[in-house]
Each structure stands twice: as C-alpha cells, then as structure tokens.
Coordinates of C-alpha atoms in Angstrom, one line a residue:
X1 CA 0.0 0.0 0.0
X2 CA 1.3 3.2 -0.9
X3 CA 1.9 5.3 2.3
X4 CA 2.6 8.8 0.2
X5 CA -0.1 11.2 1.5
X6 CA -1.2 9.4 4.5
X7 CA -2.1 12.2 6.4
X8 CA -4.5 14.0 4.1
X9 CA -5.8 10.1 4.0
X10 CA -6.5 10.2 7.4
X11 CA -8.6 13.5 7.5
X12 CA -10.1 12.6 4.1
X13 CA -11.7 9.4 5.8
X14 CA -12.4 10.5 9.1
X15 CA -13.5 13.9 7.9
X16 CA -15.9 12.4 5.6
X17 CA -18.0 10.8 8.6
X18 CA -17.5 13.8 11.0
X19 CA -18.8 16.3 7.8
X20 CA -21.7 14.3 6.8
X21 CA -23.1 13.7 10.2
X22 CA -22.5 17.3 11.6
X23 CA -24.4 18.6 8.4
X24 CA -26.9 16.6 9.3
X25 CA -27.1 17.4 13.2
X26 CA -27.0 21.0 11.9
X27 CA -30.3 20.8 9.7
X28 CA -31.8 19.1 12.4
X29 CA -30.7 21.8 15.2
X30 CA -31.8 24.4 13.0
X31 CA -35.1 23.2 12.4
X32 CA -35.7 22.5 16.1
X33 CA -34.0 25.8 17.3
X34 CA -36.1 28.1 14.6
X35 CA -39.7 26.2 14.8
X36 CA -39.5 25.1 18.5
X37 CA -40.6 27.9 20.7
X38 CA -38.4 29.4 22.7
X39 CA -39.5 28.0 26.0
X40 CA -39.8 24.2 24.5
X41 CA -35.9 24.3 23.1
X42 CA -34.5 25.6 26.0
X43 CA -36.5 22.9 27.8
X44 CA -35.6 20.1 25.3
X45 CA -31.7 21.3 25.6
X46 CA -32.0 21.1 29.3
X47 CA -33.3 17.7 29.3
X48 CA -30.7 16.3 27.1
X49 CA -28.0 18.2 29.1
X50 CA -29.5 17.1 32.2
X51 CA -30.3 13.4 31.1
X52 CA -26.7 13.0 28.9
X53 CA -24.5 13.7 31.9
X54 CA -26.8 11.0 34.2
X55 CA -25.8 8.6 31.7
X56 CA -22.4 9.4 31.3
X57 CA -21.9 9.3 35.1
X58 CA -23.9 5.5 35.0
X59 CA -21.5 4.4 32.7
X60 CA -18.5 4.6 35.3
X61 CA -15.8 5.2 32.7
X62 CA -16.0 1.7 31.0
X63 CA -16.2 3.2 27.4
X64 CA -12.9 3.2 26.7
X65 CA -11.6 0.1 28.8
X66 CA -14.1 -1.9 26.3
X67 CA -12.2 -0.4 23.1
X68 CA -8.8 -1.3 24.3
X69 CA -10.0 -5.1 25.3
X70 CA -11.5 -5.6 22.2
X71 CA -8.8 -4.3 20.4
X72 CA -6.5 -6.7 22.3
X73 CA -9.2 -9.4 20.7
X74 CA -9.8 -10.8 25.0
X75 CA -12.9 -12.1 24.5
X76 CA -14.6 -9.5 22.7
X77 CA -18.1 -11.0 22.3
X78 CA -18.0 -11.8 26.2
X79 CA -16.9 -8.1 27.2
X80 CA -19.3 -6.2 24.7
X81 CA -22.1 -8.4 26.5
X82 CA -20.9 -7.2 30.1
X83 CA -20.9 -3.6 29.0
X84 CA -24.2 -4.5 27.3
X85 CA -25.4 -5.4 30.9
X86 CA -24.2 -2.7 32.4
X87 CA -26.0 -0.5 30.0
X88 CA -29.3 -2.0 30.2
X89 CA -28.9 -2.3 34.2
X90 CA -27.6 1.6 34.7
X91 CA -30.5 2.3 32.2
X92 CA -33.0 1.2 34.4
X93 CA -31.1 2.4 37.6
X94 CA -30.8 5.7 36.5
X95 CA -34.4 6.0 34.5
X96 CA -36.1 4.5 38.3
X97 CA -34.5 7.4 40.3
X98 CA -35.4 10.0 37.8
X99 CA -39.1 8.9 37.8
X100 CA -39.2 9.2 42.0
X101 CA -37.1 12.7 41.3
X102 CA -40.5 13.8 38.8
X103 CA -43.1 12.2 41.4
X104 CA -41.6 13.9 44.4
X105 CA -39.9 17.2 43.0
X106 CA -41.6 17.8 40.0
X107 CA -45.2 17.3 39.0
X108 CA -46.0 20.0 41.0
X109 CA -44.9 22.4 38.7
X110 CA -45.2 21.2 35.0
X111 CA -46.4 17.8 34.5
X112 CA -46.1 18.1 30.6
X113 CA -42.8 19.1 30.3
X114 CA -41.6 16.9 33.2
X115 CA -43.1 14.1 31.6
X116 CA -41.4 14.4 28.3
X117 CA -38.1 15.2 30.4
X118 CA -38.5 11.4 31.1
X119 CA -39.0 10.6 27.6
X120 CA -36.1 12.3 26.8
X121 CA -34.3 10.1 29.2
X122 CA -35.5 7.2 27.9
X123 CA -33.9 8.5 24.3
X124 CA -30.4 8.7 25.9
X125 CA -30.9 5.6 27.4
X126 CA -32.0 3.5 24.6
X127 CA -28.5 5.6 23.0
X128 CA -26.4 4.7 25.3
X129 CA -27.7 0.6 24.7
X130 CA -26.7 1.1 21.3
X131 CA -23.1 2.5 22.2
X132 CA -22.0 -0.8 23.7
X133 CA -22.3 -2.3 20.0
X134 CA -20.4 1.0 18.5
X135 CA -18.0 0.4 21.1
X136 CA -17.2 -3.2 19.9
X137 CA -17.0 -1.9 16.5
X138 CA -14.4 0.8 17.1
X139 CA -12.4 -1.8 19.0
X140 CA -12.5 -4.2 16.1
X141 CA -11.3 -1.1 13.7
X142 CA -15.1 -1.7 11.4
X143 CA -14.4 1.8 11.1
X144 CA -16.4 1.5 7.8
X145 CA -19.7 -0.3 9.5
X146 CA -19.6 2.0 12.5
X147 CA -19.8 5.4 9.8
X148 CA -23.0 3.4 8.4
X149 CA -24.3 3.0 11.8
X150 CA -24.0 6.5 12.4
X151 CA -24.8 7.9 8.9
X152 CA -27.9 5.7 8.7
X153 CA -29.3 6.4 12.2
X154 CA -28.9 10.5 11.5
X155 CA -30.6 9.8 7.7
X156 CA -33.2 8.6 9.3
X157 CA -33.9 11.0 12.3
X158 CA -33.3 14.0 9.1
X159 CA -36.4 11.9 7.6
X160 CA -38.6 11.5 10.5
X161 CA -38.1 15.3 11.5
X162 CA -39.0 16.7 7.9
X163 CA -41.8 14.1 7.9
X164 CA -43.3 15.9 11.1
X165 CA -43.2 19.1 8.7
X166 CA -44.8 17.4 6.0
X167 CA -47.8 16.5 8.2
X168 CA -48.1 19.3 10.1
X169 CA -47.3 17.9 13.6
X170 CA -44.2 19.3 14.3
X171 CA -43.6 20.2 17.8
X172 CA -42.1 18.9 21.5
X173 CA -44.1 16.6 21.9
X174 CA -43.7 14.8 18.5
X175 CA -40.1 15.6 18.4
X176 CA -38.8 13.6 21.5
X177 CA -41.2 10.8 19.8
X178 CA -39.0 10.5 16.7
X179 CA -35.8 10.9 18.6
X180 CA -37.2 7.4 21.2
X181 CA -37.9 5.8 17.7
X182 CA -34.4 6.6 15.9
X183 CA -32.3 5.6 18.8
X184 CA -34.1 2.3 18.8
X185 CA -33.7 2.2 15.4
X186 CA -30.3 2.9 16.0
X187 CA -29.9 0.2 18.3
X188 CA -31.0 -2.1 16.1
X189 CA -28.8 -1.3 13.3
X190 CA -25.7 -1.3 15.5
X191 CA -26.1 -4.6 16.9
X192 CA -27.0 -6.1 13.5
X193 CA -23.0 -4.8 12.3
X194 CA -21.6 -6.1 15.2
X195 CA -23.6 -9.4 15.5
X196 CA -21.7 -9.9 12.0
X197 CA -18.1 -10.1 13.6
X198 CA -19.0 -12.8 15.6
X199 CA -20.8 -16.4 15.2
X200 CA -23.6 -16.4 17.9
X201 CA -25.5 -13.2 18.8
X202 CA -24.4 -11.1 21.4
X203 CA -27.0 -10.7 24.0
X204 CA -26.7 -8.7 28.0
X205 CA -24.3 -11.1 30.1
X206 CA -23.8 -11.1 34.0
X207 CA -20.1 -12.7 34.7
X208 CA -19.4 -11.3 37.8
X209 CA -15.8 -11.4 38.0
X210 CA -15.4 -10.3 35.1
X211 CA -17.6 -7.1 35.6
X212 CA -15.5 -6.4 38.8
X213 CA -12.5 -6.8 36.5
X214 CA -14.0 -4.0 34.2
X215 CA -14.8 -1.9 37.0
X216 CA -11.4 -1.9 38.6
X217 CA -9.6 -0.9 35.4
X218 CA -12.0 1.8 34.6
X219 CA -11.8 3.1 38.0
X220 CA -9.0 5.8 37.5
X221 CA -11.2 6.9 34.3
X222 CA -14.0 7.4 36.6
X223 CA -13.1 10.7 38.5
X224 CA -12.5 12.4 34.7
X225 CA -15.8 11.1 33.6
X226 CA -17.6 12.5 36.5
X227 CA -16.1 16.0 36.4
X228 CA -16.0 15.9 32.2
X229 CA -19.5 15.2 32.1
X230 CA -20.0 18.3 34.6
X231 CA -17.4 20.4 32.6
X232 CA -19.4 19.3 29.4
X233 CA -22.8 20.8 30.3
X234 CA -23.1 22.0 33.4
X235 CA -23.5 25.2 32.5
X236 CA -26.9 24.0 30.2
X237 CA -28.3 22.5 33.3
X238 CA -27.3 25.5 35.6
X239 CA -29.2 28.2 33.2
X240 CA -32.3 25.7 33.5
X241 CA -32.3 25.5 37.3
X242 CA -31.1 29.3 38.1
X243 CA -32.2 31.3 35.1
X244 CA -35.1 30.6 32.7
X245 CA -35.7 28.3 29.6
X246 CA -35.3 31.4 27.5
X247 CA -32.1 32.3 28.6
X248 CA -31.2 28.4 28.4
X249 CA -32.4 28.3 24.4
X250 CA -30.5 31.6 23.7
X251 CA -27.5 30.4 25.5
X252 CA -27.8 26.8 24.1
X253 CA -27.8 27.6 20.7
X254 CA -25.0 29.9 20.8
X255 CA -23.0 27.0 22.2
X256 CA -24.2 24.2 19.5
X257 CA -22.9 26.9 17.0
X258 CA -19.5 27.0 19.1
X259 CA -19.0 22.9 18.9
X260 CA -19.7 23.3 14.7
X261 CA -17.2 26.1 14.6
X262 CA -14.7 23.7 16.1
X263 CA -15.3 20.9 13.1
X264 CA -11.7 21.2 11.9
X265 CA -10.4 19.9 15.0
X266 CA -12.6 17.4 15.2
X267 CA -11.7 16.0 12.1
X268 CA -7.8 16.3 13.1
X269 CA -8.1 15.1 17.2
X270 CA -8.5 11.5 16.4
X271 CA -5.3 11.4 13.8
X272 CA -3.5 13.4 16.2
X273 CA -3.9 10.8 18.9
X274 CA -2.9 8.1 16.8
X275 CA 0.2 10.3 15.4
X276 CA 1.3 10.9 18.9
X277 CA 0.9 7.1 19.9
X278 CA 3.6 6.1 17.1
X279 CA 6.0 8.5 18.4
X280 CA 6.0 7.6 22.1
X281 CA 6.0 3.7 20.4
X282 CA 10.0 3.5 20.5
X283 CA 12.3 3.3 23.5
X284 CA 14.3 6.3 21.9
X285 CA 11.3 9.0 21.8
X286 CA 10.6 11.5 18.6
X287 CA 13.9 13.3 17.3
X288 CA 14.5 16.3 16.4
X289 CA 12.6 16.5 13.1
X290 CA 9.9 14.5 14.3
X291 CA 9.7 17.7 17.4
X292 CA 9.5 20.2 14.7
X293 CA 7.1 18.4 12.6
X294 CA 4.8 18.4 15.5
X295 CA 5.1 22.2 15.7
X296 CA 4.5 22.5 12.3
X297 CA 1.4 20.3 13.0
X298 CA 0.2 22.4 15.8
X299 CA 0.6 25.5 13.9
X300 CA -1.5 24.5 11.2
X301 CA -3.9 23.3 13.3
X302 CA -4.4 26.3 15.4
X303 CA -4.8 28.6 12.1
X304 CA -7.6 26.1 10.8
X305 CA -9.5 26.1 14.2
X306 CA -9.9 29.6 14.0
X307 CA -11.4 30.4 10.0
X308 CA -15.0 29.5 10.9
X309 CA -15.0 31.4 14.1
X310 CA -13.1 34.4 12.2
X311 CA -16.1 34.7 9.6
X312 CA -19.1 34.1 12.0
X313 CA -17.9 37.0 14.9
X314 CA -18.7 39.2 11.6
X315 CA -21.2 37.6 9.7
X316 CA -23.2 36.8 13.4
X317 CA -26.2 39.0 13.9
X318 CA -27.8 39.4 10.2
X319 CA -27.3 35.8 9.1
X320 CA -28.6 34.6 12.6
X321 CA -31.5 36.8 12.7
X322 CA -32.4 35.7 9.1
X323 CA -32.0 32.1 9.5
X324 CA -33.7 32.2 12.6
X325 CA -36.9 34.4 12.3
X326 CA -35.3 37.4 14.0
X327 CA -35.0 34.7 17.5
X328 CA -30.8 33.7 17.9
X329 CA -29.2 36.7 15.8
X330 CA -28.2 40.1 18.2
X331 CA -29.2 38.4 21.5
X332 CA -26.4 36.2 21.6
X333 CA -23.5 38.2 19.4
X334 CA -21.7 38.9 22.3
X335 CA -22.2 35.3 23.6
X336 CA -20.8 33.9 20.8
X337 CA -18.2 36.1 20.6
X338 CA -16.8 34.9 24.1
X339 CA -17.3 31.6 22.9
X340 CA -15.6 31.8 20.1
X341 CA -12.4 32.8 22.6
X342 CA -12.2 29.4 23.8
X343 CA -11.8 27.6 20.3
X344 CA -7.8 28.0 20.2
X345 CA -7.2 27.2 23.6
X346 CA -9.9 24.3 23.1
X347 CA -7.1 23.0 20.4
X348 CA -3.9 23.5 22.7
X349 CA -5.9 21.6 25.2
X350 CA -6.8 18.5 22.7
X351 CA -3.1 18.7 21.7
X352 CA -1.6 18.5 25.8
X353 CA -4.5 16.2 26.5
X354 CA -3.5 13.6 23.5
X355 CA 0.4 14.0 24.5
X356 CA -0.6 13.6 28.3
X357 CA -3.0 10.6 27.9
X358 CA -0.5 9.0 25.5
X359 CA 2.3 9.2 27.7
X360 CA -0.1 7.6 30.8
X361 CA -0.1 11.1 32.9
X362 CA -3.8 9.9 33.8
X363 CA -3.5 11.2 37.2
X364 CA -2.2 14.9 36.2
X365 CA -5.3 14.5 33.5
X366 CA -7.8 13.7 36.3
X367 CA -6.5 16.6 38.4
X368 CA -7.1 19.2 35.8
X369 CA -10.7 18.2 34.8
X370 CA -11.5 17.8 38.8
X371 CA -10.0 21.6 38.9
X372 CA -11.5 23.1 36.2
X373 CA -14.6 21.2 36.8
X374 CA -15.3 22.8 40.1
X375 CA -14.0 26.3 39.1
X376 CA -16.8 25.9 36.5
X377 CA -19.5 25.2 38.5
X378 CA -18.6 27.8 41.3
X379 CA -18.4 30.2 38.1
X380 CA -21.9 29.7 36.9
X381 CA -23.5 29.7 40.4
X382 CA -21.8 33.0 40.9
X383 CA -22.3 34.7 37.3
X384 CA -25.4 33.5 35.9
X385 CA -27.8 35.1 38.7
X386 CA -26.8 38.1 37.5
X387 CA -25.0 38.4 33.9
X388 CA -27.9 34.8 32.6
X389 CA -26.6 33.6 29.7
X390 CA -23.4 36.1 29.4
X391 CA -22.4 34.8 32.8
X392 CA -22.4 31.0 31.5
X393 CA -19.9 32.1 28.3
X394 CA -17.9 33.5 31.1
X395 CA -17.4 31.1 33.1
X396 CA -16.9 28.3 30.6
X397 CA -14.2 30.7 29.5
X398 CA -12.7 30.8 32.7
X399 CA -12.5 27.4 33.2
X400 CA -11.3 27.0 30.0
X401 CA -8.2 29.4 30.5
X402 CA -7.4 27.9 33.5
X403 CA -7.5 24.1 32.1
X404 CA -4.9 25.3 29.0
X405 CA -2.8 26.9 31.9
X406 CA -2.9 23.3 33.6
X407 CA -2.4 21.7 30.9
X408 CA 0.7 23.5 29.9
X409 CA 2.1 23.3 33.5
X410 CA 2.0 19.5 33.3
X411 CA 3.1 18.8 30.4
X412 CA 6.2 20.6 30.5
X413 CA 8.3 18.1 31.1
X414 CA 7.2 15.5 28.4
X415 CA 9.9 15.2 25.3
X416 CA 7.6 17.1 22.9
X417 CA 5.4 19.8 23.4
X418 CA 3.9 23.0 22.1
X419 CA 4.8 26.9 22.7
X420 CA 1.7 28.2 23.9
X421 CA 3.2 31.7 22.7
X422 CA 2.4 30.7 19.2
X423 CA -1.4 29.8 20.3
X424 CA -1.5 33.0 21.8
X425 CA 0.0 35.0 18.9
X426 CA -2.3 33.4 16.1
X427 CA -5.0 34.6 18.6
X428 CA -3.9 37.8 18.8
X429 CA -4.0 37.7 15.1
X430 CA -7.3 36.7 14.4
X431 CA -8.7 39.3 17.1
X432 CA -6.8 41.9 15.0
X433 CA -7.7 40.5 12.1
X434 CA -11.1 41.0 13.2
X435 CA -10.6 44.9 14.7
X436 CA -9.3 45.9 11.3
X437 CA -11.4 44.5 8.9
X438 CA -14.7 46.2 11.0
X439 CA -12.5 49.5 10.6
X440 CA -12.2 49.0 7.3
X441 CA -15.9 48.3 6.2
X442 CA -19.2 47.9 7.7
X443 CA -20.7 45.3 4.8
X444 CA -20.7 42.1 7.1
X445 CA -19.6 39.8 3.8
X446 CA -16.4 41.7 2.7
X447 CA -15.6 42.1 6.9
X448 CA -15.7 38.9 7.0
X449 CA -13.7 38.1 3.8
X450 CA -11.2 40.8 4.4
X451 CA -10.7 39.2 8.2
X452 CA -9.8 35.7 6.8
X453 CA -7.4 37.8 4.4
X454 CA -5.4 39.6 7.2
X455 CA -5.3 37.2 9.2
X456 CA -4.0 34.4 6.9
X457 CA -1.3 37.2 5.7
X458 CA -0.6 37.8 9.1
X459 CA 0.5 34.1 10.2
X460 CA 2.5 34.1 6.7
X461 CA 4.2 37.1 8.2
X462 CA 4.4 36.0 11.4
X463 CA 5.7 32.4 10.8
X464 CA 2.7 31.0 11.9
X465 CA 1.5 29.4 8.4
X466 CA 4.7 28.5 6.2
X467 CA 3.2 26.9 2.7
X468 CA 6.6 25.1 2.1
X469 CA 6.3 23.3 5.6
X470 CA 2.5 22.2 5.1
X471 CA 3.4 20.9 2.2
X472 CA 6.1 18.8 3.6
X473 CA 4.0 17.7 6.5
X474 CA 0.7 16.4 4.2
X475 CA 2.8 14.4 2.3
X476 CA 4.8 12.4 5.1
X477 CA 4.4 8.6 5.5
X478 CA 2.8 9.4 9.2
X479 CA 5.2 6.7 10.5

C-alpha cells in the first residue's frame, strides 16, 4: 500500500463521517432551534443536558476500557455483553430514580414538560444501549460499519423530523417521539453490524468477576468522567435551574454553534492521537525533526480552528437573525463572541490532553478536569444570577483558560510539546484581524472576507502558516 499522503488520508476518511453527520445534526438543530418555541428548546436542551450527563456518570468510565479489550481481541463477544449489561442495568437504575425525582420534585410544577423530560431520558438511554455495539465496532477497527451505523441512524432522524413538517405535527411533543424511535432504530442497526463479527449473537451477560474486573480498570477513568461530564454541560443544566428556559435556548444555541465552529479539530483530534501514539512507540522518543514536525502540525492546526469562528464574529447577527426568524441573531453576538475565545485554547488543550493521555499522565489528566470542573460550576453559580446567559460564556471561558494553563504546567516536562506563545500570537492575530477589517468596512460579507485575508497574511508574516512546511507535513508517511 502506498503510504505517500497518509495524512491527508487520514482526514479525508475520518473527515468524511464527522462532515456528513454534523451537516446533518445542523439541519436538524436548526429546524428544532427556529420552529420550536423558545420556552420548548430551552426545555428540550435542558433535558438532554441534564439526562446526557446522568448517563455518562452510569457508565463509570468503561467506554474506553471496552475499546482497548477488544482491540487486544480478550474475549470480545463476552466483554461487549458485560458492557451491554451494564447498560441496560444503569439504564433502568438511572431512569427509576429520575421517575421518583419527577413524582416527588416535579409534578408539581409542570407535568407536561416533566413528563417528556422522562421521555427524553428514555432516548439517551436506549442511546447509550446502542453504544455498547459502536464500542465493539471501534475496538474491532469496522471503522467502515460503524460510519454506516452513524450515517444511517442520523438519515433517518433528518427523515422522520421533515416528515413531522410534512404533516403538520411538528412540535415537543412529536419531536422527543421521533428521537425514542431513531435511537431504537439505532440500536437495532448497530447490533446487526456487530452481531456480523462474531458467530452467535451477542446478547446482555452477567459474569461477575469479570464485571468487577471492568470496573477496577475503569476506576482511574472514573473521576474524569464525572467532572467531564460536569465540565461538558453543566452550564446548560445551571441556566435551566437558576435562570429561565429562554435564557437556556439563547445560550444553548450559541454553544451548539461554538462545537460546529470547532469541526476542523474534530476532524484532526483522532489522527493526532494516533500520530502521537507512534511516536512515544520506541524506546528512543521522537527526534528532532519528528519535534519540529509536531510544531509544524500544531501551527497549522491552530490557524484552521480559527477560520469559521473568524467569519461568524462578523457575519453573526444578520445571518442569525435571518436564518432564525429574528429569534438567535443580536441576543447572543456577544455570547458567541466569548465563545468563540475558547476555540484555540480548546485546540492546545486537545493537543496537551493527546500528549498527556498518551504518555499515561492519567492522574495529572484527572486533576485538571476535577479543577477546572469545580471552578466551573462555582463560576456559573456566581455569574449566571446576574449576567444569565453572558455569565455561563464566562465562566466556561474561565475554566477554559485555567484548564490550558494546567495543561501547559503539566506537560512541561514531556519530550515534545507545544509553545503556547504561538497559540496566543495566532490569537492575537485573528482578534486583529477582526478589529481591522470592521475598521475598514461595515458590509458584514467583505468584513468577514477581508478578516480571513489579514489574518491568513498575518500568520505568513508571522511564521505561523509556512506553505513550504505544510506541504512537507501532508505528504509524510505518518510513520
């Protein structure tokens, strides 16, 4: 097999999967952000929020341990039916306590609402079922079967939603229906691919010993997954208990728009952690050209995070407030715009966190997310009484200053790292880039184009984006 190109290989095939199902969540969180009311997607965003980091917590942190045993081929059909199990058994757990939380705490209040919250929950549960098959499939590299899995199950939620258009009956109500009936769907389809690895069926198994085995090896994992799932969307579930749903849907959608801006380095995260494995492989460690080359890597990553941020701070309010019926656009400019702050440092922190994780500094790793975690939380308590959904972009931004600080602190020591000065200076960069173009012009479109022009002139200048050095680095063998 010819090696030559290997990198734009990897982005090509990953990127393919990531861009087709984004596009897709996109139509569908545009049609339930601009025909939902207000009230009923702040609600429904709340929910998920709320119900997504339950299940996260249930599933103790034995997500990845399942990947790396089936990867080591250990029983595979035996371990994907313990996590199966536990799924199923956490399901139920989790969906029981929820149910006495409505009856006791609840219905009081809104019985509706409350009682789709725990249809909602049943969605992520039926989900989270489904992951223990997409689990399997990732550990057995069926990286081709696990796209259709994912493409098929978003094709046919995209359906079912325009359906509800087609008909008329578009609403909450319907919504979290269709969403019940796609995970199951989704379910199906994933144990079907798997089911095809092996010779007999997988189905839930109980093996004690073995589940305590699982357990015990996820347990360092646990204390990141409890404070990442609070990191992850605390601040959601903070706006829905302090502030109001409206402030929740503003606030929401703003940060739905934040996680799409960030596709580039979700394309490049998972290559990076596979890069990064290969050069901590050998006894020796990465020379000095392999060192450079990960600058070089870095570099170009940071200046590809920041384009779609760079053209939506100017584009924001009119294309917002047309896409959206007048609902999204200047209400959350300035929320978006802190946001958007947190996209570079978000790549510094996926590049520390892969050279941390690979280099087995779990412990440092827990540390920071328990840190940041809590300095999160204390910052929404404080903020969002006051500053709503402003104080929520805050103090994720806090936290998330304070986690690249960690990061950088901690990983000082490991034999290849990253000059946080040069995240900082193609920053500085873009926010100029920004400043002068609005100088320049006040026609949104040629701001936004004349941004992306200074600011890609700017890394040339600065050494930030050398075209020679790209070059080089998309057509290495990766190895």
């Amino acid at each position: 097999m010819n090696k030559k190109g290997k990198l734009i290989k990897d982005i090509s095939a990953n990127g393919l999967q990531v861009i087709v199902n984004q596009l897709i969540g996109l139509v569908l969180f545009y049609l339930t952000s601009t025909y939902l009311l207000k009230e009923d997607f702040g609600y429904f965003n709340w929910a998920v929020a709320l119900g997504s980091t339950i299940v996260a917590i249930a599933s103790l942190g034995l997500d990845l341990i399942v990947v790396k045993r089936v990867a080591a081929a250990k029983d595979a059909a035996s371990v994907v039916g313990i996590h199966l199990f536990h799924g199923l058994a956490s399901g139920f757990l989790a969906l029981f306590f929820v149910f006495l939380f409505y009856v006791f705490f609840l219905q009081s209040k809104d019985s509706i609402n409350d009682l789709l919250f725990i249809a909602v929950f049943v969605y992520l549960v039926i989900g989270n079922v489904a992951n223990s098959f997409k689990l399997c499939l990732t550990g057995l590299e069926a990286y081709k079967q696990l796209a259709w899995v994912l493409i098929t199950a978003n094709v046919l939620k995209l359906i079912a939603v325009l359906l509800l258009f087609v008909f008329g009956v578009f609403g909450i109500k319907s919504l979290i229906l269709v969403y019940v009936f796609c995970s199951f769907a989704e379910l199906l389809i994933a144990r079907y691919m798997a089911n095809k690895h092996f010779e007999k069926p997988i189905w839930p198994k109980m093996q004690w010993l073995n589940y305590k085995g699982l357990v015990v090896e996820a347990l360092p994992q646990l204390g990141v997954v409890l404070f990442d799932s609070a990191l992850a969307r605390i601040d959601w579930i903070l706006l829905g208990l302090i502030g109001t749903a409206v402030a929740t849907a503003e606030y929401s959608f703003a940060y739905r728009v934040f996680e799409l801006s960030k596709l580039p380095l979700l394309i490049l995260a998972p290559i990076l952690l596979t890069r990064f494995s290969k050069l901590f492989g050998g006894m020796d460690g990465p020379g000095a050209k392999v060192q450079q080359d990960v600058q070089d890597y870095f570099k170009l990553e940071m200046v590809l995070v920041l384009m779609i941020p760079l053209v939506l701070v100017n584009v924001w309010t009119p294309l917002v407030d047309y896409l959206t019926h007048q609902k999204y656009g200047a209400v959350n400019a300035f929320t978006y715009s802190i946001l958007a702050l947190c996209i570079p440092l978000h790549a510094v922190i996926n590049f520390l966190w892969t050279l941390a994780f690979v280099k087995g500094y779990l412990k440092s790793i827990m540390w920071i997310t328990v840190l940041s975690s809590l300095v999160n939380i204390l910052a929404n308590v404080l903020l969002i009484p006051k500053y709503s959904s402003h104080g929520a972009a805050f103090a994720f931004l806090i936290s998330t200053v304070l986690q690249t600080v960690l990061y950088i602190v901690f990983t000082r020591d490991a034999a290849v790292s990253v000059r946080w000065t040069d995240a900082l200076l193609v920053l500085l960069f873009a926010v100029f880039a920004v400043f002068i173009a609005k100088l320049l012009t006040e026609q949104v479109l040629l701001s936004a184009v004349l941004s992306v022009l200074i600011f890609v002139l700017l890394c040339v200048v600065g050494k930030q984006l050398q075209p020679a050095k790209i070059k080089m680095l998309l057509l290495s063998k990766g190895e």
